Short mmCIF file of C-alpha atoms in Angstrom, two decimals:
data_model
loop_
_atom_site.label_atom_id
_atom_site.label_comp_id
_atom_site.label_asym_id
_atom_site.label_seq_id
_atom_site.Cartn_x
_atom_site.Cartn_y
_atom_site.Cartn_z
CA UNK A 1 74.98 -147.13 -20.19
CA UNK A 2 78.07 -146.94 -22.41
CA UNK A 3 81.13 -148.80 -21.15
CA UNK A 4 84.71 -148.90 -22.44
CA UNK A 5 87.08 -151.65 -21.29
CA UNK A 6 90.70 -150.42 -21.37
CA UNK A 7 93.49 -152.98 -21.16
CA UNK A 8 96.98 -153.72 -22.44
CA UNK A 9 96.13 -156.71 -24.62
CA UNK A 10 93.17 -158.91 -25.57
CA UNK A 11 93.42 -161.87 -23.17
CA UNK A 12 91.41 -164.97 -24.18
CA UNK A 13 90.50 -165.74 -20.56
CA UNK A 14 88.73 -162.35 -20.25
CA UNK A 15 86.53 -162.83 -23.30
CA UNK A 16 83.53 -164.53 -21.62
CA UNK A 17 83.25 -161.52 -19.28
CA UNK A 18 83.57 -159.08 -22.18
CA UNK A 19 80.75 -160.86 -24.00
CA UNK A 20 78.59 -160.60 -20.88
CA UNK A 21 79.36 -156.88 -20.57
CA UNK A 22 78.30 -156.43 -24.21
CA UNK A 23 74.94 -158.00 -23.34
CA UNK A 24 74.43 -155.62 -20.44
CA UNK A 25 75.63 -152.29 -21.90
CA UNK A 26 76.69 -150.44 -25.01
CA UNK A 27 80.18 -151.84 -24.89
CA UNK A 28 83.59 -151.45 -26.54
CA UNK A 29 86.92 -152.99 -25.59
CA UNK A 30 90.08 -151.06 -26.47
CA UNK A 31 93.60 -152.43 -26.23
CA UNK A 32 97.02 -150.82 -26.32
CA UNK A 33 98.83 -153.64 -28.14
CA UNK A 34 97.88 -156.06 -30.87
CA UNK A 35 100.02 -158.81 -29.36
CA UNK A 36 101.97 -159.97 -26.33
CA UNK A 37 104.60 -162.47 -27.52
CA UNK A 38 105.46 -163.86 -24.09
CA UNK A 39 101.94 -165.17 -23.46
CA UNK A 40 101.08 -165.86 -27.13
CA UNK A 41 98.23 -163.34 -27.11
CA UNK A 42 97.22 -161.64 -30.36
CA UNK A 43 94.31 -159.37 -31.22
CA UNK A 44 91.47 -160.71 -33.33
CA UNK A 45 87.92 -159.45 -33.90
CA UNK A 46 85.41 -161.23 -31.69
CA UNK A 47 81.76 -161.80 -32.63
CA UNK A 48 80.59 -161.25 -29.06
CA UNK A 49 81.76 -157.66 -28.52
CA UNK A 50 83.16 -154.61 -30.32
CA UNK A 51 86.93 -154.28 -29.99
CA UNK A 52 89.84 -152.32 -31.42
CA UNK A 53 93.55 -151.70 -30.94
CA UNK A 54 94.38 -148.09 -30.16
CA UNK A 55 97.06 -146.06 -31.88
CA UNK A 56 99.93 -146.17 -29.39
CA UNK A 57 103.70 -146.35 -29.28
CA UNK A 58 105.07 -149.44 -27.53
CA UNK A 59 108.15 -148.54 -25.50
CA UNK A 60 111.07 -151.00 -25.67
CA UNK A 61 111.76 -152.87 -22.44
CA UNK A 62 115.23 -151.50 -21.84
CA UNK A 63 116.84 -149.94 -18.81
CA UNK A 64 114.43 -149.56 -15.83
CA UNK A 65 111.50 -150.78 -17.98
CA UNK A 66 113.13 -154.22 -18.18
CA UNK A 67 112.01 -154.92 -14.60
CA UNK A 68 108.33 -154.46 -15.45
CA UNK A 69 106.04 -157.40 -16.27
CA UNK A 70 104.28 -155.58 -19.10
CA UNK A 71 105.22 -153.29 -21.97
CA UNK A 72 104.58 -149.58 -21.53
CA UNK A 73 102.70 -147.47 -24.06
CA UNK A 74 102.27 -143.82 -25.03
CA UNK A 75 98.97 -142.97 -26.71
CA UNK A 76 99.15 -141.42 -30.16
CA UNK A 77 97.05 -138.37 -31.14
CA UNK A 78 93.37 -139.21 -31.31
CA UNK A 79 93.57 -142.38 -29.21
CA UNK A 80 92.53 -140.70 -25.98
CA UNK A 81 89.25 -139.59 -27.55
CA UNK A 82 88.47 -143.22 -28.44
CA UNK A 83 88.86 -144.21 -24.79
CA UNK A 84 86.90 -141.37 -23.20
CA UNK A 85 83.92 -141.28 -25.58
CA UNK A 86 81.80 -143.22 -23.08
CA UNK A 87 79.89 -142.98 -19.82
CA UNK A 88 82.35 -145.02 -17.74
CA UNK A 89 85.83 -146.46 -18.40
CA UNK A 90 86.82 -149.80 -16.82
CA UNK A 91 90.61 -149.89 -16.41
CA UNK A 92 92.58 -153.05 -15.75
CA UNK A 93 95.95 -151.70 -14.67
CA UNK A 94 97.44 -148.65 -13.01
CA UNK A 95 101.06 -149.71 -13.72
CA UNK A 96 100.94 -148.39 -17.27
CA UNK A 97 101.89 -144.95 -18.57
CA UNK A 98 98.88 -144.88 -20.87
CA UNK A 99 96.56 -145.70 -17.94
CA UNK A 100 97.87 -142.73 -15.99
CA UNK A 101 97.30 -140.55 -19.07
CA UNK A 102 93.70 -141.79 -19.33
CA UNK A 103 93.07 -141.23 -15.63
CA UNK A 104 94.39 -137.64 -15.82
CA UNK A 105 92.24 -136.84 -18.84
CA UNK A 106 89.17 -138.57 -17.35
CA UNK A 107 89.40 -136.42 -14.24
CA UNK A 108 89.70 -133.23 -16.29
CA UNK A 109 86.77 -134.13 -18.54
CA UNK A 110 84.51 -135.54 -15.85
CA UNK A 111 84.44 -139.10 -17.18
CA UNK A 112 84.22 -141.57 -14.28
CA UNK A 113 86.42 -144.64 -14.25
CA UNK A 114 86.35 -147.98 -12.47
CA UNK A 115 89.48 -149.95 -11.64
CA UNK A 116 89.51 -153.75 -11.73
CA UNK A 117 92.35 -154.46 -9.29
CA UNK A 118 93.77 -157.96 -8.83
CA UNK A 119 96.99 -156.96 -7.07
CA UNK A 120 97.58 -158.29 -3.56
CA UNK A 121 99.90 -157.22 -0.77
CA UNK A 122 102.00 -160.35 -1.41
CA UNK A 123 102.40 -159.55 -5.10
CA UNK A 124 103.30 -155.91 -4.49
CA UNK A 125 106.90 -155.07 -5.37
CA UNK A 126 106.87 -151.41 -4.32
CA UNK A 127 105.15 -150.24 -1.15
CA UNK A 128 106.63 -146.76 -0.79
CA UNK A 129 108.00 -143.85 -2.77
CA UNK A 130 106.79 -142.30 -6.04
CA UNK A 131 105.37 -145.53 -7.50
CA UNK A 132 103.27 -146.12 -4.39
CA UNK A 133 101.98 -142.54 -4.54
CA UNK A 134 100.95 -142.96 -8.19
CA UNK A 135 99.03 -146.15 -7.33
CA UNK A 136 97.20 -144.43 -4.45
CA UNK A 137 96.38 -141.40 -6.62
CA UNK A 138 95.07 -143.65 -9.40
CA UNK A 139 92.82 -145.63 -7.04
CA UNK A 140 91.66 -142.49 -5.22
CA UNK A 141 90.29 -141.11 -8.49
CA UNK A 142 88.25 -144.22 -9.26
CA UNK A 143 84.50 -144.07 -8.71
CA UNK A 144 84.64 -147.73 -7.69
CA UNK A 145 87.29 -150.43 -7.34
CA UNK A 146 86.27 -153.97 -8.26
CA UNK A 147 88.35 -156.75 -6.70
CA UNK A 148 88.32 -160.54 -7.29
CA UNK A 149 88.46 -161.74 -3.72
CA UNK A 150 89.59 -160.90 -0.20
CA UNK A 151 93.35 -160.68 -0.90
CA UNK A 152 92.84 -157.95 -3.51
CA UNK A 153 90.32 -156.24 -1.22
CA UNK A 154 92.91 -156.07 1.59
CA UNK A 155 95.40 -154.50 -0.80
CA UNK A 156 93.14 -151.66 -1.94
CA UNK A 157 92.01 -151.03 1.64
CA UNK A 158 95.70 -150.65 2.51
CA UNK A 159 95.94 -148.09 -0.31
CA UNK A 160 93.26 -145.97 1.35
CA UNK A 161 90.21 -146.92 -0.75
CA UNK A 162 87.05 -146.50 1.31
CA UNK A 163 85.14 -149.76 1.89
CA UNK A 164 81.96 -148.35 0.35
CA UNK A 165 83.79 -147.83 -2.98
CA UNK A 166 84.89 -151.48 -3.19
CA UNK A 167 82.88 -154.09 -5.09
CA UNK A 168 84.02 -157.65 -4.41
CA UNK A 169 83.56 -160.16 -7.20
CA UNK A 170 85.16 -163.35 -8.52
CA UNK A 171 87.53 -163.97 -11.41
CA UNK A 172 85.44 -165.85 -13.92
CA UNK A 173 86.41 -168.64 -16.30
CA UNK A 174 84.67 -169.96 -19.39
CA UNK A 175 82.37 -172.74 -18.19
CA UNK A 176 81.88 -174.04 -21.72
CA UNK A 177 85.61 -174.69 -22.01
CA UNK A 178 86.55 -175.65 -18.45
CA UNK A 179 83.37 -177.19 -17.04
CA UNK A 180 81.57 -178.88 -19.92
CA UNK A 181 84.46 -179.91 -22.19
CA UNK A 182 86.64 -181.82 -19.66
CA UNK A 183 83.62 -183.77 -18.42
CA UNK A 184 82.71 -184.72 -21.98
CA UNK A 185 86.26 -185.87 -22.71
CA UNK A 186 86.59 -187.98 -19.57
CA UNK A 187 83.13 -189.56 -19.70
CA UNK A 188 83.56 -193.21 -18.74
CA UNK A 189 87.27 -192.79 -17.97
CA UNK A 190 88.65 -194.68 -14.97
CA UNK A 191 89.84 -192.11 -12.38
CA UNK A 192 92.37 -194.58 -10.99
CA UNK A 193 95.94 -195.35 -12.00
CA UNK A 194 99.07 -193.33 -11.22
CA UNK A 195 98.24 -189.87 -9.90
CA UNK A 196 98.74 -187.16 -12.52
CA UNK A 197 99.72 -183.66 -11.46
CA UNK A 198 99.65 -180.71 -13.86
CA UNK A 199 101.11 -177.20 -13.83
CA UNK A 200 99.99 -174.57 -16.35
CA UNK A 201 101.84 -171.31 -16.91
CA UNK A 202 104.86 -169.56 -18.31
CA UNK A 203 108.17 -171.27 -17.64
CA UNK A 204 109.77 -168.30 -15.90
CA UNK A 205 111.43 -168.08 -12.46
CA UNK A 206 108.46 -166.78 -10.43
CA UNK A 207 106.30 -169.73 -11.56
CA UNK A 208 108.66 -171.91 -9.46
CA UNK A 209 108.48 -175.02 -11.66
CA UNK A 210 112.03 -176.02 -10.71
CA UNK A 211 110.97 -176.47 -7.08
CA UNK A 212 107.88 -178.37 -8.22
CA UNK A 213 110.05 -180.78 -10.21
CA UNK A 214 112.33 -181.34 -7.21
CA UNK A 215 109.37 -181.96 -4.88
CA UNK A 216 107.75 -184.26 -7.45
CA UNK A 217 110.93 -186.31 -7.82
CA UNK A 218 110.94 -186.97 -4.06
CA UNK A 219 107.56 -188.74 -4.15
CA UNK A 220 107.51 -192.51 -3.99
CA UNK A 221 105.64 -194.64 -6.50
CA UNK A 222 105.15 -193.61 -10.11
CA UNK A 223 103.07 -190.40 -10.28
CA UNK A 224 103.20 -188.30 -13.45
CA UNK A 225 103.53 -184.58 -14.06
CA UNK A 226 102.25 -182.61 -17.07
CA UNK A 227 103.93 -179.23 -17.66
CA UNK A 228 101.90 -176.92 -19.91
CA UNK A 229 103.53 -173.71 -21.09
CA UNK A 230 106.77 -172.38 -22.49
CA UNK A 231 109.22 -169.65 -21.62
CA UNK A 232 112.83 -168.74 -21.01
CA UNK A 233 113.43 -171.61 -18.56
CA UNK A 234 112.03 -174.42 -20.74
CA UNK A 235 115.36 -176.01 -21.73
CA UNK A 236 116.81 -175.73 -18.22
CA UNK A 237 113.71 -177.32 -16.67
CA UNK A 238 113.85 -180.23 -19.10
CA UNK A 239 117.48 -180.75 -18.12
CA UNK A 240 116.55 -180.54 -14.44
CA UNK A 241 113.88 -183.23 -14.86
CA UNK A 242 116.46 -185.46 -16.56
CA UNK A 243 119.01 -184.86 -13.80
CA UNK A 244 116.39 -185.79 -11.19
CA UNK A 245 115.70 -189.06 -13.03
CA UNK A 246 112.03 -188.29 -13.73
CA UNK A 247 112.15 -187.28 -17.39
CA UNK A 248 110.18 -190.41 -18.31
CA UNK A 249 107.34 -189.34 -15.98
CA UNK A 250 107.25 -185.62 -16.86
CA UNK A 251 105.59 -184.48 -20.09
CA UNK A 252 106.48 -181.02 -21.37
CA UNK A 253 103.61 -180.00 -23.66
CA UNK A 254 104.81 -176.51 -24.57
CA UNK A 255 102.26 -173.76 -25.17
CA UNK A 256 98.63 -174.90 -25.49
CA UNK A 257 95.51 -172.87 -26.19
CA UNK A 258 92.48 -172.97 -23.87
CA UNK A 259 90.79 -175.90 -25.61
CA UNK A 260 94.01 -177.90 -25.47
CA UNK A 261 94.53 -177.03 -21.80
CA UNK A 262 91.00 -178.26 -21.08
CA UNK A 263 91.88 -181.58 -22.76
CA UNK A 264 94.91 -181.99 -20.47
CA UNK A 265 92.79 -181.16 -17.41
CA UNK A 266 90.36 -183.89 -18.50
CA UNK A 267 93.12 -186.48 -17.98
CA UNK A 268 94.87 -185.15 -14.87
CA UNK A 269 93.94 -185.22 -11.20
CA UNK A 270 95.56 -182.34 -9.29
CA UNK A 271 96.73 -178.95 -10.54
CA UNK A 272 99.72 -177.36 -8.81
CA UNK A 273 100.26 -173.58 -8.69
CA UNK A 274 103.62 -173.27 -6.88
CA UNK A 275 104.44 -169.62 -7.75
CA UNK A 276 106.63 -167.48 -5.54
CA UNK A 277 104.71 -164.45 -6.82
CA UNK A 278 101.21 -164.55 -8.36
CA UNK A 279 98.81 -161.61 -8.57
CA UNK A 280 95.87 -163.99 -8.84
CA UNK A 281 96.17 -167.47 -10.38
CA UNK A 282 93.49 -168.18 -12.98
CA UNK A 283 94.67 -171.74 -13.50
CA UNK A 284 93.53 -172.77 -10.02
CA UNK A 285 89.95 -171.69 -10.77
CA UNK A 286 90.05 -173.30 -14.21
CA UNK A 287 91.17 -176.58 -12.64
CA UNK A 288 88.47 -176.52 -9.96
CA UNK A 289 85.88 -175.73 -12.62
CA UNK A 290 87.13 -178.83 -14.47
CA UNK A 291 86.74 -180.99 -11.34
CA UNK A 292 90.37 -181.27 -10.26
CA UNK A 293 92.03 -180.91 -6.87
CA UNK A 294 94.35 -177.92 -6.41
CA UNK A 295 97.64 -177.41 -4.59
CA UNK A 296 98.21 -173.64 -4.45
CA UNK A 297 101.00 -171.40 -3.17
CA UNK A 298 99.98 -169.33 -0.17
CA UNK A 299 101.33 -166.15 -1.82
CA UNK A 300 98.99 -166.43 -4.82
CA UNK A 301 96.09 -163.98 -4.77
CA UNK A 302 93.61 -166.79 -5.37
CA UNK A 303 94.72 -168.63 -2.21
CA UNK A 304 92.62 -166.41 0.07
CA UNK A 305 89.55 -167.00 -2.12
CA UNK A 306 90.03 -170.78 -1.87
CA UNK A 307 90.84 -170.93 1.85
CA UNK A 308 89.04 -173.87 3.44
CA UNK A 309 87.61 -175.17 0.16
CA UNK A 310 87.28 -178.91 -0.29
CA UNK A 311 90.03 -180.42 -2.43
CA UNK A 312 92.41 -177.46 -2.01
CA UNK A 313 95.77 -177.48 -0.22
CA UNK A 314 97.50 -174.15 0.45
CA UNK A 315 101.26 -174.53 0.83
CA UNK A 316 104.46 -172.57 1.18
CA UNK A 317 106.18 -172.35 -2.23
CA UNK A 318 109.33 -174.13 -1.06
CA UNK A 319 110.33 -177.74 -1.65
CA UNK A 320 108.98 -179.05 1.67
CA UNK A 321 105.69 -177.19 1.33
CA UNK A 322 105.08 -178.22 -2.26
CA UNK A 323 105.99 -181.84 -1.56
CA UNK A 324 103.58 -181.96 1.40
CA UNK A 325 100.81 -180.60 -0.82
CA UNK A 326 101.51 -183.16 -3.54
CA UNK A 327 101.46 -186.02 -1.04
CA UNK A 328 98.22 -184.79 0.57
CA UNK A 329 96.46 -184.42 -2.78
CA UNK A 330 97.53 -187.88 -3.92
CA UNK A 331 96.35 -189.50 -0.67
CA UNK A 332 92.99 -187.72 -0.82
CA UNK A 333 92.17 -188.51 -4.45
CA UNK A 334 88.73 -190.11 -4.80
CA UNK A 335 87.78 -189.06 -8.33
CA UNK A 336 86.91 -185.96 -10.31
CA UNK A 337 84.32 -183.58 -8.91
CA UNK A 338 81.06 -183.91 -10.84
CA UNK A 339 79.53 -180.53 -10.02
CA UNK A 340 81.12 -177.13 -10.57
CA UNK A 341 82.06 -175.60 -7.18
CA UNK A 342 80.53 -172.32 -6.07
CA UNK A 343 83.90 -170.55 -6.12
CA UNK A 344 84.27 -171.25 -9.86
CA UNK A 345 82.84 -167.87 -10.75
CA UNK A 346 80.67 -167.42 -13.79
CA UNK A 347 81.25 -164.65 -16.37
CA UNK A 348 77.69 -163.43 -15.68
CA UNK A 349 78.51 -162.84 -12.01
CA UNK A 350 81.71 -160.92 -12.79
CA UNK A 351 80.03 -158.79 -15.46
CA UNK A 352 77.13 -157.96 -13.15
CA UNK A 353 79.55 -156.79 -10.45
CA UNK A 354 81.51 -154.67 -12.95
CA UNK A 355 78.30 -153.01 -14.11
CA UNK A 356 77.36 -152.42 -10.48
CA UNK A 357 80.72 -150.71 -9.96
CA UNK A 358 80.24 -148.61 -13.11
CA UNK A 359 76.79 -147.48 -11.96
CA UNK A 360 78.22 -146.55 -8.58
CA UNK A 361 80.99 -144.54 -10.25
CA UNK A 362 78.53 -142.70 -12.50
CA UNK A 363 76.18 -141.87 -9.62
CA UNK A 364 79.09 -140.62 -7.53
CA UNK A 365 80.19 -138.33 -10.35
CA UNK A 366 76.66 -136.93 -10.71
CA UNK A 367 76.45 -136.20 -6.99
CA UNK A 368 79.60 -134.08 -6.97
#
């Protein structure tokens, strides 16, 4: 079976799954943009799968487009053929002009498509009107919808997707980077000492790092906090840490690549994901894969997948909730987890579920 993966930008955390898909099918990945400055993502050829950047116009984020999380694109002549020359297209987003164009053309030409949908009801900004109708139309045309957990499943059910067209999977992380490497780095390290919390992500308002700093400053003793990432709020957050009197116990690392993040996870004890809005929350799974405890906002998509898991505290993303989670994690600390938990999904599992969805979409198209 020939598969095309269609996405905005080449994300490093997706690459293990793309390599697995290349092992299971005749596979190409196509991307709209060669970079995404905000998240430091840039296209590069990968030895594990065929990939290319399509010819497309990137629209400037001005006016109404400023409110969107991602850049919008218009496909240039010839690009659509590169996407649809396949048996099945796997699409990662509906909230993209180019995705709507591909979906329209796929329906006309009889090319089935699968949607990988991470959006949850909590992360949804628009639940009515024209935007909601476009989302429902886009999902209705998919031969299958693959979702990484129960929160995303609830969202597509609410959009009218029939249960038999949904394939539930997990969001996978690279076990070489986040399982093996941290354990190698911390071999023989004493798990005691002051508790070290870590937050990984863009320093933007919805990541809620300001509230995390305030909650952290209210803890007694001498815990430490590592902040990994950069963004528009970096300078203000540094100033906030200084005003709280904890600048000597908070380390701002700036942007780090995956290998560098794994090295920080090797030295820290509990990851905190305090976002006020989070479609999924990869960092929580990366941290659990690395053997850490996790304090996670209850509005993050990953929270439903981790409900009831050992070493996980789900909290409200306000100061009281985050502080309670920090205190509970510090009290419970008994050392890094040796084994990789079952919910730390493997790339092989995710790829197998995507192929299953693609086969379902192709069979459905043949039966029509």
